[in-house]
Amino acid sequence: MSARPAASRRTVLKGAALTPVAGLGLSACGGGGDDRAAPLSGPVELGPESEVAEGGAKLYRDHNVVVSRSGDGTLKAYDTLCTHAGCPINKLDGTRLICPCHGSEFDVTTGKVLREPAVAPLKPLAVEVKNGTLVARPQA
Ligand code: FES
């Protein structure tokens, strides 16, 4: 019985070493269905309001939220799960959001589709500033 625990430990360690690799594979794919990111379910603090310049935008990948600010200072926020097949969108070029899965593009000042295959606009979120911090939440 003294030799068996060592073999078991090796088996466990081998399994643990493989698990993150399998997890990364699923995350990198992004379009499989079960591994999709969930939409925002409640309020979330994004960061300092000053991070979003007038006429610019900032992508908060960890929360799947993008915030833009118009020239007059108006803030808008959108869910960044692609409306085509649900991929988390991870690239922002100016105010253009680009989906890595099939190349759809969205205008983050309006949520509108700039390039198919997506046809539905981004889902709008509510956004406000609390004590200098941007807070996004699902729209009521
Ligand atoms: Fe974004 Fe297909 S999931 S373009």
Short mmCIF file of N, CA and C and ligand atoms in Angstrom, two decimals:
data_model
loop_
_atom_site.label_atom_id
_atom_site.label_comp_id
_atom_site.label_asym_id
_atom_site.label_seq_id
_atom_site.Cartn_x
_atom_site.Cartn_y
_atom_site.Cartn_z
N MET A 1 0.82 -1.20 0.00
CA MET A 1 0.00 0.00 0.00
C MET A 1 0.85 1.26 0.00
N SER A 2 2.17 1.09 0.42
CA SER A 2 2.99 2.28 0.49
C SER A 2 3.36 2.79 -0.91
N ALA A 3 3.41 1.94 -1.94
CA ALA A 3 3.80 2.39 -3.27
C ALA A 3 2.62 3.01 -4.03
N ARG A 4 1.43 2.64 -3.71
CA ARG A 4 0.28 3.10 -4.49
C ARG A 4 0.01 4.62 -4.36
N PRO A 5 0.19 5.18 -3.14
CA PRO A 5 -0.09 6.63 -3.07
C PRO A 5 0.80 7.44 -4.00
N ALA A 6 2.08 7.01 -4.17
CA ALA A 6 2.98 7.76 -5.06
C ALA A 6 2.47 7.72 -6.49
N ALA A 7 2.03 6.56 -6.92
CA ALA A 7 1.51 6.45 -8.28
C ALA A 7 0.25 7.30 -8.43
N SER A 8 -0.59 7.30 -7.41
CA SER A 8 -1.82 8.08 -7.48
C SER A 8 -1.50 9.57 -7.56
N ARG A 9 -0.50 9.99 -6.77
CA ARG A 9 -0.15 11.41 -6.77
C ARG A 9 0.34 11.83 -8.17
N ARG A 10 1.14 10.96 -8.78
CA ARG A 10 1.64 11.28 -10.11
C ARG A 10 0.48 11.43 -11.10
N THR A 11 -0.47 10.53 -10.97
CA THR A 11 -1.63 10.58 -11.86
C THR A 11 -2.40 11.89 -11.67
N VAL A 12 -2.56 12.28 -10.39
CA VAL A 12 -3.29 13.51 -10.10
C VAL A 12 -2.55 14.71 -10.67
N LEU A 13 -1.21 14.74 -10.47
CA LEU A 13 -0.44 15.87 -10.98
C LEU A 13 -0.50 15.95 -12.50
N LYS A 14 -0.44 14.79 -13.14
CA LYS A 14 -0.51 14.78 -14.60
C LYS A 14 -1.84 15.35 -15.07
N GLY A 15 -2.89 14.94 -14.37
CA GLY A 15 -4.22 15.44 -14.74
C GLY A 15 -4.32 16.94 -14.54
N ALA A 16 -3.74 17.43 -13.44
CA ALA A 16 -3.80 18.87 -13.15
C ALA A 16 -3.04 19.66 -14.19
N ALA A 17 -1.92 19.09 -14.68
CA ALA A 17 -1.12 19.80 -15.67
C ALA A 17 -1.87 19.91 -16.99
N LEU A 18 -2.68 18.95 -17.29
CA LEU A 18 -3.39 18.95 -18.56
C LEU A 18 -4.64 19.84 -18.53
N THR A 19 -5.23 19.99 -17.38
CA THR A 19 -6.50 20.72 -17.29
C THR A 19 -6.43 22.15 -17.81
N PRO A 20 -5.41 22.95 -17.42
CA PRO A 20 -5.39 24.33 -17.95
C PRO A 20 -5.26 24.39 -19.46
N VAL A 21 -4.53 23.44 -20.04
CA VAL A 21 -4.37 23.42 -21.49
C VAL A 21 -5.72 23.22 -22.16
N ALA A 22 -6.49 22.27 -21.62
CA ALA A 22 -7.83 22.03 -22.19
C ALA A 22 -8.69 23.27 -22.02
N GLY A 23 -8.57 23.94 -20.88
CA GLY A 23 -9.37 25.14 -20.64
C GLY A 23 -9.01 26.25 -21.60
N LEU A 24 -7.72 26.42 -21.87
CA LEU A 24 -7.30 27.46 -22.81
C LEU A 24 -7.82 27.17 -24.21
N GLY A 25 -7.84 25.92 -24.57
CA GLY A 25 -8.35 25.55 -25.89
C GLY A 25 -9.79 25.98 -26.06
N LEU A 26 -10.59 25.77 -25.04
CA LEU A 26 -12.00 26.15 -25.13
C LEU A 26 -12.15 27.66 -25.19
N SER A 27 -11.37 28.37 -24.36
CA SER A 27 -11.49 29.82 -24.34
C SER A 27 -11.07 30.43 -25.66
N ALA A 28 -10.03 29.89 -26.26
CA ALA A 28 -9.53 30.46 -27.50
C ALA A 28 -10.55 30.30 -28.62
N CYS A 29 -11.31 29.24 -28.59
CA CYS A 29 -12.30 29.01 -29.64
C CYS A 29 -13.40 30.05 -29.55
N GLY A 30 -14.02 30.15 -28.39
CA GLY A 30 -14.97 31.22 -28.15
C GLY A 30 -16.33 31.07 -28.79
N GLY A 31 -16.52 30.16 -29.71
CA GLY A 31 -17.82 30.08 -30.38
C GLY A 31 -18.51 28.76 -30.21
N GLY A 32 -18.08 27.99 -29.22
CA GLY A 32 -18.58 26.63 -29.07
C GLY A 32 -19.94 26.49 -28.44
N GLY A 33 -20.42 27.48 -27.77
CA GLY A 33 -21.73 27.36 -27.16
C GLY A 33 -21.64 27.40 -25.65
N ASP A 34 -21.19 26.30 -25.03
CA ASP A 34 -21.15 26.24 -23.58
C ASP A 34 -20.11 27.17 -22.98
N ASP A 35 -19.07 27.53 -23.74
CA ASP A 35 -18.01 28.36 -23.20
C ASP A 35 -18.22 29.84 -23.48
N ARG A 36 -19.37 30.24 -23.95
CA ARG A 36 -19.63 31.66 -24.19
C ARG A 36 -19.65 32.41 -22.88
N ALA A 37 -19.24 33.65 -22.93
CA ALA A 37 -19.31 34.49 -21.76
C ALA A 37 -20.77 34.84 -21.51
N ALA A 38 -21.10 35.02 -20.25
CA ALA A 38 -22.47 35.35 -19.91
C ALA A 38 -22.70 36.85 -20.06
N PRO A 39 -23.90 37.25 -20.44
CA PRO A 39 -24.19 38.68 -20.49
C PRO A 39 -24.20 39.27 -19.08
N LEU A 40 -24.06 40.57 -19.00
CA LEU A 40 -24.05 41.27 -17.72
C LEU A 40 -25.35 41.01 -16.98
N SER A 41 -25.26 40.59 -15.72
CA SER A 41 -26.48 40.27 -14.98
C SER A 41 -26.79 41.30 -13.89
N GLY A 42 -25.86 42.20 -13.61
CA GLY A 42 -26.07 43.21 -12.57
C GLY A 42 -25.08 44.33 -12.74
N PRO A 43 -25.12 45.32 -11.84
CA PRO A 43 -24.19 46.45 -11.96
C PRO A 43 -22.74 46.01 -11.80
N VAL A 44 -21.86 46.66 -12.56
CA VAL A 44 -20.44 46.34 -12.47
C VAL A 44 -19.64 47.64 -12.57
N GLU A 45 -18.66 47.79 -11.67
CA GLU A 45 -17.76 48.94 -11.71
C GLU A 45 -16.69 48.67 -12.76
N LEU A 46 -16.52 49.62 -13.69
CA LEU A 46 -15.59 49.42 -14.80
C LEU A 46 -14.23 50.05 -14.54
N GLY A 47 -14.23 51.26 -14.03
CA GLY A 47 -12.98 51.97 -13.80
C GLY A 47 -13.23 53.47 -13.80
N PRO A 48 -12.15 54.26 -13.71
CA PRO A 48 -12.30 55.71 -13.66
C PRO A 48 -12.97 56.27 -14.91
N GLU A 49 -13.87 57.22 -14.69
CA GLU A 49 -14.56 57.87 -15.80
C GLU A 49 -13.57 58.50 -16.78
N SER A 50 -12.45 58.99 -16.25
CA SER A 50 -11.46 59.69 -17.08
C SER A 50 -10.81 58.80 -18.14
N GLU A 51 -11.00 57.48 -18.03
CA GLU A 51 -10.40 56.56 -19.01
C GLU A 51 -11.08 56.64 -20.38
N VAL A 52 -12.29 57.21 -20.43
CA VAL A 52 -13.01 57.28 -21.70
C VAL A 52 -13.00 58.74 -22.17
N ALA A 53 -12.18 59.01 -23.19
CA ALA A 53 -12.03 60.38 -23.69
C ALA A 53 -13.22 60.78 -24.54
N GLU A 54 -13.46 62.09 -24.65
CA GLU A 54 -14.50 62.58 -25.54
C GLU A 54 -14.19 62.17 -26.96
N GLY A 55 -15.19 61.61 -27.63
CA GLY A 55 -15.01 61.14 -28.99
C GLY A 55 -14.32 59.78 -29.06
N GLY A 56 -14.06 59.19 -27.92
CA GLY A 56 -13.36 57.90 -27.88
C GLY A 56 -14.18 56.81 -27.22
N ALA A 57 -13.53 55.69 -26.97
CA ALA A 57 -14.21 54.55 -26.36
C ALA A 57 -13.18 53.68 -25.65
N LYS A 58 -13.66 52.86 -24.73
CA LYS A 58 -12.78 51.92 -24.03
C LYS A 58 -13.51 50.58 -23.90
N LEU A 59 -12.74 49.53 -24.17
CA LEU A 59 -13.28 48.17 -24.08
C LEU A 59 -12.87 47.56 -22.75
N TYR A 60 -13.85 47.06 -22.00
CA TYR A 60 -13.59 46.39 -20.72
C TYR A 60 -13.81 44.90 -20.96
N ARG A 61 -12.73 44.22 -21.40
CA ARG A 61 -12.84 42.81 -21.81
C ARG A 61 -13.32 41.91 -20.67
N ASP A 62 -12.86 42.18 -19.46
CA ASP A 62 -13.21 41.31 -18.33
C ASP A 62 -14.72 41.30 -18.07
N HIS A 63 -15.39 42.36 -18.47
CA HIS A 63 -16.83 42.45 -18.21
C HIS A 63 -17.67 42.38 -19.48
N ASN A 64 -17.03 42.27 -20.63
CA ASN A 64 -17.74 42.26 -21.92
C ASN A 64 -18.60 43.51 -22.09
N VAL A 65 -17.97 44.64 -21.81
CA VAL A 65 -18.66 45.93 -21.91
C VAL A 65 -17.75 46.91 -22.66
N VAL A 66 -18.35 47.74 -23.52
CA VAL A 66 -17.62 48.84 -24.14
C VAL A 66 -18.37 50.13 -23.80
N VAL A 67 -17.60 51.19 -23.52
CA VAL A 67 -18.19 52.49 -23.20
C VAL A 67 -17.62 53.51 -24.17
N SER A 68 -18.50 54.34 -24.75
CA SER A 68 -18.04 55.42 -25.62
C SER A 68 -18.55 56.74 -25.06
N ARG A 69 -17.85 57.82 -25.45
CA ARG A 69 -18.25 59.16 -25.02
C ARG A 69 -18.28 60.05 -26.24
N SER A 70 -19.43 60.67 -26.46
CA SER A 70 -19.56 61.54 -27.63
C SER A 70 -18.85 62.87 -27.37
N GLY A 71 -18.82 63.70 -28.38
CA GLY A 71 -18.15 64.99 -28.28
C GLY A 71 -18.78 65.89 -27.23
N ASP A 72 -20.09 65.70 -26.95
CA ASP A 72 -20.74 66.52 -25.92
C ASP A 72 -20.67 65.88 -24.54
N GLY A 73 -19.93 64.77 -24.42
CA GLY A 73 -19.73 64.15 -23.11
C GLY A 73 -20.69 63.03 -22.77
N THR A 74 -21.67 62.78 -23.65
CA THR A 74 -22.66 61.73 -23.37
C THR A 74 -22.01 60.35 -23.44
N LEU A 75 -22.24 59.56 -22.38
CA LEU A 75 -21.70 58.20 -22.32
C LEU A 75 -22.71 57.19 -22.84
N LYS A 76 -22.21 56.19 -23.56
CA LYS A 76 -23.04 55.06 -23.99
C LYS A 76 -22.28 53.78 -23.70
N ALA A 77 -23.02 52.72 -23.34
CA ALA A 77 -22.38 51.44 -23.06
C ALA A 77 -23.13 50.33 -23.78
N TYR A 78 -22.37 49.33 -24.23
CA TYR A 78 -22.96 48.18 -24.93
C TYR A 78 -22.32 46.90 -24.44
N ASP A 79 -23.13 45.86 -24.45
CA ASP A 79 -22.66 44.50 -24.21
C ASP A 79 -21.81 44.11 -25.42
N THR A 80 -20.63 43.51 -25.20
CA THR A 80 -19.76 43.19 -26.34
C THR A 80 -19.80 41.71 -26.72
N LEU A 81 -20.84 41.01 -26.32
CA LEU A 81 -21.03 39.66 -26.86
C LEU A 81 -21.63 39.82 -28.25
N CYS A 82 -20.96 39.27 -29.23
CA CYS A 82 -21.36 39.47 -30.62
C CYS A 82 -22.79 38.97 -30.87
N THR A 83 -23.54 39.76 -31.60
CA THR A 83 -24.94 39.39 -31.86
C THR A 83 -25.05 38.35 -32.98
N HIS A 84 -23.93 37.98 -33.58
CA HIS A 84 -23.97 36.94 -34.62
C HIS A 84 -24.04 35.56 -33.98
N ALA A 85 -23.02 35.19 -33.20
CA ALA A 85 -23.01 33.86 -32.58
C ALA A 85 -22.50 33.89 -31.15
N GLY A 86 -22.43 35.06 -30.55
CA GLY A 86 -22.14 35.16 -29.12
C GLY A 86 -20.69 35.21 -28.71
N CYS A 87 -19.75 35.36 -29.63
CA CYS A 87 -18.35 35.46 -29.23
C CYS A 87 -18.11 36.74 -28.42
N PRO A 88 -17.27 36.66 -27.39
CA PRO A 88 -16.84 37.88 -26.72
C PRO A 88 -15.93 38.67 -27.66
N ILE A 89 -16.27 39.91 -27.93
CA ILE A 89 -15.46 40.70 -28.87
C ILE A 89 -14.30 41.32 -28.10
N ASN A 90 -13.09 41.14 -28.65
CA ASN A 90 -11.89 41.51 -27.89
C ASN A 90 -11.04 42.57 -28.57
N LYS A 91 -11.56 43.20 -29.64
CA LYS A 91 -10.73 44.20 -30.32
C LYS A 91 -11.54 45.47 -30.57
N LEU A 92 -10.95 46.58 -30.16
CA LEU A 92 -11.55 47.89 -30.38
C LEU A 92 -10.55 48.74 -31.15
N ASP A 93 -10.98 49.26 -32.31
CA ASP A 93 -10.13 50.12 -33.13
C ASP A 93 -10.81 51.48 -33.22
N GLY A 94 -10.39 52.40 -32.39
CA GLY A 94 -11.07 53.70 -32.32
C GLY A 94 -12.44 53.51 -31.69
N THR A 95 -13.49 53.66 -32.51
CA THR A 95 -14.86 53.41 -32.01
C THR A 95 -15.47 52.24 -32.78
N ARG A 96 -14.63 51.41 -33.39
CA ARG A 96 -15.09 50.25 -34.16
C ARG A 96 -14.71 48.98 -33.41
N LEU A 97 -15.72 48.18 -33.10
CA LEU A 97 -15.53 46.93 -32.38
C LEU A 97 -15.48 45.80 -33.41
N ILE A 98 -14.46 44.94 -33.32
CA ILE A 98 -14.23 43.92 -34.35
C ILE A 98 -14.28 42.53 -33.72
N CYS A 99 -15.21 41.70 -34.18
CA CYS A 99 -15.37 40.36 -33.63
C CYS A 99 -14.30 39.42 -34.20
N PRO A 100 -13.63 38.64 -33.31
CA PRO A 100 -12.57 37.75 -33.78
C PRO A 100 -13.09 36.49 -34.47
N CYS A 101 -14.35 36.20 -34.29
CA CYS A 101 -14.85 34.90 -34.78
C CYS A 101 -15.14 34.91 -36.28
N HIS A 102 -15.93 35.87 -36.76
CA HIS A 102 -16.28 35.88 -38.18
C HIS A 102 -16.18 37.28 -38.78
N GLY A 103 -15.59 38.22 -38.05
CA GLY A 103 -15.27 39.51 -38.61
C GLY A 103 -16.35 40.58 -38.59
N SER A 104 -17.44 40.35 -37.87
CA SER A 104 -18.44 41.41 -37.78
C SER A 104 -17.84 42.64 -37.11
N GLU A 105 -18.35 43.80 -37.51
CA GLU A 105 -17.87 45.05 -36.92
C GLU A 105 -19.07 45.89 -36.48
N PHE A 106 -18.87 46.63 -35.38
CA PHE A 106 -19.94 47.43 -34.79
C PHE A 106 -19.42 48.82 -34.47
N ASP A 107 -20.29 49.81 -34.57
CA ASP A 107 -19.99 51.18 -34.17
C ASP A 107 -20.37 51.32 -32.69
N VAL A 108 -19.39 51.58 -31.82
CA VAL A 108 -19.69 51.62 -30.40
C VAL A 108 -20.29 52.96 -29.95
N THR A 109 -20.50 53.88 -30.89
CA THR A 109 -21.21 55.10 -30.53
C THR A 109 -22.71 54.94 -30.74
N THR A 110 -23.08 53.94 -31.54
CA THR A 110 -24.51 53.71 -31.83
C THR A 110 -24.93 52.27 -31.58
N GLY A 111 -23.98 51.34 -31.55
CA GLY A 111 -24.28 49.91 -31.43
C GLY A 111 -24.58 49.25 -32.77
N LYS A 112 -24.65 50.05 -33.84
CA LYS A 112 -25.05 49.52 -35.15
C LYS A 112 -23.97 48.65 -35.80
N VAL A 113 -24.45 47.72 -36.61
CA VAL A 113 -23.56 46.84 -37.37
C VAL A 113 -22.91 47.64 -38.50
N LEU A 114 -21.58 47.53 -38.60
CA LEU A 114 -20.85 48.16 -39.70
C LEU A 114 -20.47 47.12 -40.76
N ARG A 115 -20.36 45.86 -40.31
CA ARG A 115 -19.96 44.79 -41.22
C ARG A 115 -20.61 43.49 -40.79
N GLU A 116 -21.23 42.78 -41.72
CA GLU A 116 -21.85 41.49 -41.44
C GLU A 116 -20.76 40.43 -41.29
N PRO A 117 -21.06 39.23 -40.78
CA PRO A 117 -22.36 38.57 -40.82
C PRO A 117 -23.37 38.98 -39.74
N ALA A 118 -22.96 39.65 -38.66
CA ALA A 118 -23.97 40.08 -37.68
C ALA A 118 -24.95 41.03 -38.35
N VAL A 119 -26.21 40.96 -37.98
CA VAL A 119 -27.21 41.88 -38.51
C VAL A 119 -27.89 42.68 -37.41
N ALA A 120 -27.86 42.16 -36.18
CA ALA A 120 -28.51 42.87 -35.06
C ALA A 120 -27.50 43.77 -34.36
N PRO A 121 -27.96 44.94 -33.91
CA PRO A 121 -27.05 45.85 -33.21
C PRO A 121 -26.63 45.29 -31.85
N LEU A 122 -25.56 45.88 -31.29
CA LEU A 122 -25.13 45.50 -29.94
C LEU A 122 -26.23 45.81 -28.94
N LYS A 123 -26.26 45.01 -27.87
CA LYS A 123 -27.25 45.23 -26.83
C LYS A 123 -26.82 46.42 -25.95
N PRO A 124 -27.68 47.45 -25.87
CA PRO A 124 -27.31 48.61 -25.06
C PRO A 124 -27.38 48.30 -23.56
N LEU A 125 -26.51 48.95 -22.80
CA LEU A 125 -26.50 48.85 -21.34
C LEU A 125 -26.68 50.24 -20.76
N ALA A 126 -27.12 50.29 -19.52
CA ALA A 126 -27.17 51.57 -18.81
C ALA A 126 -25.78 51.85 -18.26
N VAL A 127 -25.39 53.13 -18.27
CA VAL A 127 -24.08 53.49 -17.71
C VAL A 127 -24.22 54.81 -16.95
N GLU A 128 -23.55 54.89 -15.82
CA GLU A 128 -23.56 56.11 -15.03
C GLU A 128 -22.21 56.28 -14.35
N VAL A 129 -22.00 57.48 -13.81
CA VAL A 129 -20.76 57.76 -13.09
C VAL A 129 -21.11 57.91 -11.61
N LYS A 130 -20.46 57.09 -10.78
CA LYS A 130 -20.65 57.17 -9.33
C LYS A 130 -19.31 57.45 -8.69
N ASN A 131 -19.18 58.62 -8.08
CA ASN A 131 -17.93 59.01 -7.42
C ASN A 131 -16.72 58.86 -8.35
N GLY A 132 -16.91 59.26 -9.61
CA GLY A 132 -15.81 59.23 -10.56
C GLY A 132 -15.58 57.87 -11.22
N THR A 133 -16.39 56.89 -10.88
CA THR A 133 -16.22 55.54 -11.43
C THR A 133 -17.39 55.20 -12.37
N LEU A 134 -17.06 54.63 -13.52
CA LEU A 134 -18.10 54.20 -14.45
C LEU A 134 -18.74 52.93 -13.94
N VAL A 135 -20.06 52.91 -13.95
CA VAL A 135 -20.82 51.73 -13.53
C VAL A 135 -21.80 51.39 -14.65
N ALA A 136 -21.69 50.17 -15.16
CA ALA A 136 -22.62 49.70 -16.20
C ALA A 136 -23.56 48.67 -15.60
N ARG A 137 -24.76 48.61 -16.15
CA ARG A 137 -25.74 47.63 -15.67
C ARG A 137 -26.70 47.32 -16.82
N PRO A 138 -27.37 46.18 -16.73
CA PRO A 138 -28.39 45.88 -17.75
C PRO A 138 -29.47 46.95 -17.74
N GLN A 139 -30.01 47.26 -18.89
CA GLN A 139 -31.11 48.22 -18.95
C GLN A 139 -32.36 47.60 -18.36
N ALA A 140 -33.14 48.45 -17.69
CA ALA A 140 -34.37 47.95 -17.06
C ALA A 140 -35.41 47.58 -18.11
FE1 FES B 1 -19.03 37.57 -34.09
FE2 FES B 1 -19.72 35.59 -35.72
S1 FES B 1 -19.74 35.58 -33.54
S2 FES B 1 -19.01 37.56 -36.23
#
